[in-house]
mmCIF file of C-alpha atoms in Angstrom:
data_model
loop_
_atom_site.group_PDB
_atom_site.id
_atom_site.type_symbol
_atom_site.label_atom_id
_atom_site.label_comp_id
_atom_site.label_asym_id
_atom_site.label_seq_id
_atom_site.Cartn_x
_atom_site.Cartn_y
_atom_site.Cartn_z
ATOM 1 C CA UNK A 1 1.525 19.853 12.052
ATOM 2 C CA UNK A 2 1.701 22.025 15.385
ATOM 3 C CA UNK A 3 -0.898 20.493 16.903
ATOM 4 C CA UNK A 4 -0.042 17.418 18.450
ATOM 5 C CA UNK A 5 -3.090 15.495 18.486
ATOM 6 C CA UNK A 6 -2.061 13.067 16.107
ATOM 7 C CA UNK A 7 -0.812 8.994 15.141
ATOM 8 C CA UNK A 8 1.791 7.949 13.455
ATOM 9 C CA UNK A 9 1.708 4.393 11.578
ATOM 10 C CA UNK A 10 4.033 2.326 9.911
ATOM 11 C CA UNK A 11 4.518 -1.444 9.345
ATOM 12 C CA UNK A 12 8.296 -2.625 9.645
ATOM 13 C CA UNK A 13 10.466 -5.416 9.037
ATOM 14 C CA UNK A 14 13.477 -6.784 10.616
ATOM 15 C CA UNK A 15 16.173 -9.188 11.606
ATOM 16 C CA UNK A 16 18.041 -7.516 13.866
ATOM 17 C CA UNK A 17 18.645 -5.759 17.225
ATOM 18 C CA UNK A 18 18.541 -2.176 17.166
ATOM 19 C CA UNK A 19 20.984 0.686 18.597
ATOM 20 C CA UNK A 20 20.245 3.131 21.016
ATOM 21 C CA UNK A 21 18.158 5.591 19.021
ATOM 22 C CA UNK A 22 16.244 4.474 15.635
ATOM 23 C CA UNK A 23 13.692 6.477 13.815
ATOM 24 C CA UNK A 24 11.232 5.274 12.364
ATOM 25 C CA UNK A 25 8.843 8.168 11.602
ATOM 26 C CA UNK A 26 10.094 11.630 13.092
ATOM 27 C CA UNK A 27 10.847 15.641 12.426
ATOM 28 C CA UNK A 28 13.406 17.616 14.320
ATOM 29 C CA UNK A 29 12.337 20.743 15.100
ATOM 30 C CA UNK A 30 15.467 22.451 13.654
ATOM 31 C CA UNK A 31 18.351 20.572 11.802
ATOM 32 C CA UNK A 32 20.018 20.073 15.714
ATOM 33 C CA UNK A 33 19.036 16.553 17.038
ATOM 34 C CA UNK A 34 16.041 17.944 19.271
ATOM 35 C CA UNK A 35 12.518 15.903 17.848
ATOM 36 C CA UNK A 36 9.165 18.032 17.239
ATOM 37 C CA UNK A 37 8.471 14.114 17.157
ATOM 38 C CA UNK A 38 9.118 10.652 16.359
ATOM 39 C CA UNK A 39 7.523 6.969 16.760
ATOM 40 C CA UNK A 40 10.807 4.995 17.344
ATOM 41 C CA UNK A 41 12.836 2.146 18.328
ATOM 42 C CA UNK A 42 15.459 1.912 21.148
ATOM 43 C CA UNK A 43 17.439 -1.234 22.126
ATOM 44 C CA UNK A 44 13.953 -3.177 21.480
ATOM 45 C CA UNK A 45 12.060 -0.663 23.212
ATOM 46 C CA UNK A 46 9.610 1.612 20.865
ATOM 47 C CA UNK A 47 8.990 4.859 21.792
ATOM 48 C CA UNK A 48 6.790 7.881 20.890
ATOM 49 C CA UNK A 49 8.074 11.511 21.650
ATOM 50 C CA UNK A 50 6.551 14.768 20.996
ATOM 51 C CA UNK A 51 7.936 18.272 22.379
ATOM 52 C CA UNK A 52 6.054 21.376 22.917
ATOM 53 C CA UNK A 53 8.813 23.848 23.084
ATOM 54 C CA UNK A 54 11.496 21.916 21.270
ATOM 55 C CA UNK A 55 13.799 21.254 24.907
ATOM 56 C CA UNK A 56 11.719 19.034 26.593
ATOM 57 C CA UNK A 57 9.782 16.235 25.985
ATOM 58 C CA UNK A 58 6.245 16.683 26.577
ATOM 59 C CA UNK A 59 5.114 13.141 25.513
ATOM 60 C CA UNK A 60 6.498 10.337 26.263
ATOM 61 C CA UNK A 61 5.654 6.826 26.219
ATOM 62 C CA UNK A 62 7.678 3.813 25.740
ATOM 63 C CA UNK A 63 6.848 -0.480 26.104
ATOM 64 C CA UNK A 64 8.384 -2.403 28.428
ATOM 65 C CA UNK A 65 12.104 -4.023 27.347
ATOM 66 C CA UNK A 66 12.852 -6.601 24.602
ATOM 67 C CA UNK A 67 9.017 -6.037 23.212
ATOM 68 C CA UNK A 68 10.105 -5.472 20.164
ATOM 69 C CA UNK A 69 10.735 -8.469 18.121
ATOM 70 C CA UNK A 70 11.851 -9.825 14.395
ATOM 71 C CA UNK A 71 9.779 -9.913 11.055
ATOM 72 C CA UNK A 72 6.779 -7.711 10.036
ATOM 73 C CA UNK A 73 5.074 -5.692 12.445
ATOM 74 C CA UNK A 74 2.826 -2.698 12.633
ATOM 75 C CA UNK A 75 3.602 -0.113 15.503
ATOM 76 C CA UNK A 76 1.082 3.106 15.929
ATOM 77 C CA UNK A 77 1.687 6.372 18.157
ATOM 78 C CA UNK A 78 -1.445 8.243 19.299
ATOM 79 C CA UNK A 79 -2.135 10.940 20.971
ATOM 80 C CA UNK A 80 -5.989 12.574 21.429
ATOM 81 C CA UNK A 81 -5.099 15.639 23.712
ATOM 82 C CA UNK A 82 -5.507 13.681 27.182
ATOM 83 C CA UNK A 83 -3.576 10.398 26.633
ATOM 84 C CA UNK A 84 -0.609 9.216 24.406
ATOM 85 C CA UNK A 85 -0.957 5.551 23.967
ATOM 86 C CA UNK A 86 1.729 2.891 21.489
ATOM 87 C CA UNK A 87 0.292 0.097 19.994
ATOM 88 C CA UNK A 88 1.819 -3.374 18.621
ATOM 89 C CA UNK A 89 -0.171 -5.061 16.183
ATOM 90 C CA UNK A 90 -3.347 -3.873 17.363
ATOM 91 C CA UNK A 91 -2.916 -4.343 21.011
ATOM 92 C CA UNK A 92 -2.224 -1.050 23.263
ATOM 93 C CA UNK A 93 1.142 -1.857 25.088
ATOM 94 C CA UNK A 94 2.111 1.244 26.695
ATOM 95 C CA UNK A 95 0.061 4.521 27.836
ATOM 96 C CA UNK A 96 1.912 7.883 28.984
ATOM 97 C CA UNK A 97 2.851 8.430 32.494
ATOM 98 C CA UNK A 98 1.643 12.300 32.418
ATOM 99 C CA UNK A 99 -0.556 14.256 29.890
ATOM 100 C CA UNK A 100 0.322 14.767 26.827
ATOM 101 C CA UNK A 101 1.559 17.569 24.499
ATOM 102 C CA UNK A 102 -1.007 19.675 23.030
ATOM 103 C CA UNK A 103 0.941 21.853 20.887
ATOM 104 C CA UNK A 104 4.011 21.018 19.087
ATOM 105 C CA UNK A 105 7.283 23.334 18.584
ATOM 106 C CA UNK A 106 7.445 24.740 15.362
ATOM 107 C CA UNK A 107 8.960 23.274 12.830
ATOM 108 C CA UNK A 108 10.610 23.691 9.477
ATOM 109 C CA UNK A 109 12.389 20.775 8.547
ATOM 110 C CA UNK A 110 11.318 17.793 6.719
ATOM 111 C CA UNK A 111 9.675 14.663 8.085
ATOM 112 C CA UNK A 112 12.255 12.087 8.218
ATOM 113 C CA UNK A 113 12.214 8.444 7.365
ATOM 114 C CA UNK A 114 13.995 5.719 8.818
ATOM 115 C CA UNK A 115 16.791 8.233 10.481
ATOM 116 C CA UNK A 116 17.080 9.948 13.168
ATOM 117 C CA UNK A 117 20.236 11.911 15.248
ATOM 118 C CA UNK A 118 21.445 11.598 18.438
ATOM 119 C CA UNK A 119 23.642 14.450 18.762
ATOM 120 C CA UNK A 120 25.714 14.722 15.268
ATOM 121 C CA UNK A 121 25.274 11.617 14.842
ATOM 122 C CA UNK A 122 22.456 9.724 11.745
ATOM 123 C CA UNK A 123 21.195 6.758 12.826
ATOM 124 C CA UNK A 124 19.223 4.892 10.370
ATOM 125 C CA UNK A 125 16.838 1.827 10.618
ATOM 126 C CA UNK A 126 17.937 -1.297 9.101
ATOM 127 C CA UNK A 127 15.120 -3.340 7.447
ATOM 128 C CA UNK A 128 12.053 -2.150 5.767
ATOM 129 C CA UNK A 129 9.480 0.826 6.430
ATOM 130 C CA UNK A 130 6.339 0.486 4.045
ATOM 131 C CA UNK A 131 2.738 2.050 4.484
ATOM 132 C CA UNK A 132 4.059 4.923 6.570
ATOM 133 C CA UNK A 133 0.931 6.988 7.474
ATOM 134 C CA UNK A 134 0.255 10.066 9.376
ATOM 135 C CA UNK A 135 -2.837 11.499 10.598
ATOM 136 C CA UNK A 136 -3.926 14.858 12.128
ATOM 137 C CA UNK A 137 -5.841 13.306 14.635
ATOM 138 C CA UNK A 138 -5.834 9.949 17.376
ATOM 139 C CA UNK A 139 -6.872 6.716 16.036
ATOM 140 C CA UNK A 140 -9.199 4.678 17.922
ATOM 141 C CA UNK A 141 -8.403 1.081 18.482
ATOM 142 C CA UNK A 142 -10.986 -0.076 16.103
ATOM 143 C CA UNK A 143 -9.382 1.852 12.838
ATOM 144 C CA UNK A 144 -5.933 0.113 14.724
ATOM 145 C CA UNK A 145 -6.976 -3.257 14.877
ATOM 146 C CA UNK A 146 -7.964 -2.927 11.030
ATOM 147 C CA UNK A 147 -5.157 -1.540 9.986
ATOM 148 C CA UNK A 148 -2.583 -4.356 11.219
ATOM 149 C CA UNK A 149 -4.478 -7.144 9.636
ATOM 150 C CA UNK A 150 -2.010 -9.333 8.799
ATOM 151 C CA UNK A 151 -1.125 -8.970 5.259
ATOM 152 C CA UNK A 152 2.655 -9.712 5.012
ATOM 153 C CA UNK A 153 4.712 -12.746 5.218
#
């Protein structure tokens, strides 16, 4: 993808707090630590980056502290051109402060699962990661709302 309208979707699980800089969905733009993009989770914060020229973030949203909390939930990333908005089991809970990328820096590396790198350092997630999707365009919060019905315990 080098466009970056786009969402990212995936329904997690965990116990536990989280360090400074987990991936949950992401690709670096080259095999340094700088993202393309990534839906992610940071000291119970979840985040969505994208970067246009692969310095700089261009997107950027994030939720509030300590929103991010134990057992199964679905988190979504979108972003239709104009706004970049994170979702939490179907609710919106955090829009970005500026507009949005619209392109993405190119990329050749592989879309990464559960990992990301904060310098030369991996990080990886620690629970589960199931129905990871992507999609080359925005979700609307209708197709959101459906798709965190609750079907996990």
């Amino acid at each position: 993808l080098e466009n970056a309208v786009m969402s990212l979707s995936a329904w997690i699980y965990t116990s536990a707090g989280f360090p400074a800089q987990t991936g949950i969905i992401g690709k670096r733009v080259t095999s340094s630590d700088f993202l393309q993009y990534e839906l992610g989770i940071s000291s119970n914060t979840l985040y969505w980056l994208q970067s246009a020229d692969g310095g700089s973030w261009a997107t950027l949203v994030s939720t509030p502290s300590n929103t991010i909390s134990a057992g199964w939930h679905h988190y979504v990333g979108t972003n239709n051109g104009t706004t970049a908005r994170l979702y939490i089991d179907g609710k919106e809970v955090g829009t970005a402060d500026s507009s949005p990328a619209t392109t993405l820096a190119s990329s050749t590396e592989t879309l990464q699962i559960g990992q990301s790198r904060i310098g030369s350092n991996d990080s990886y997630f620690v629970g589960q990661i199931d129905d990871v999707r992507i999609y080359n365009y925005a979700v609307t919060t209708a197709p959101v709302s459906y798709t965190h019905l609750p079907r996990r315990k």
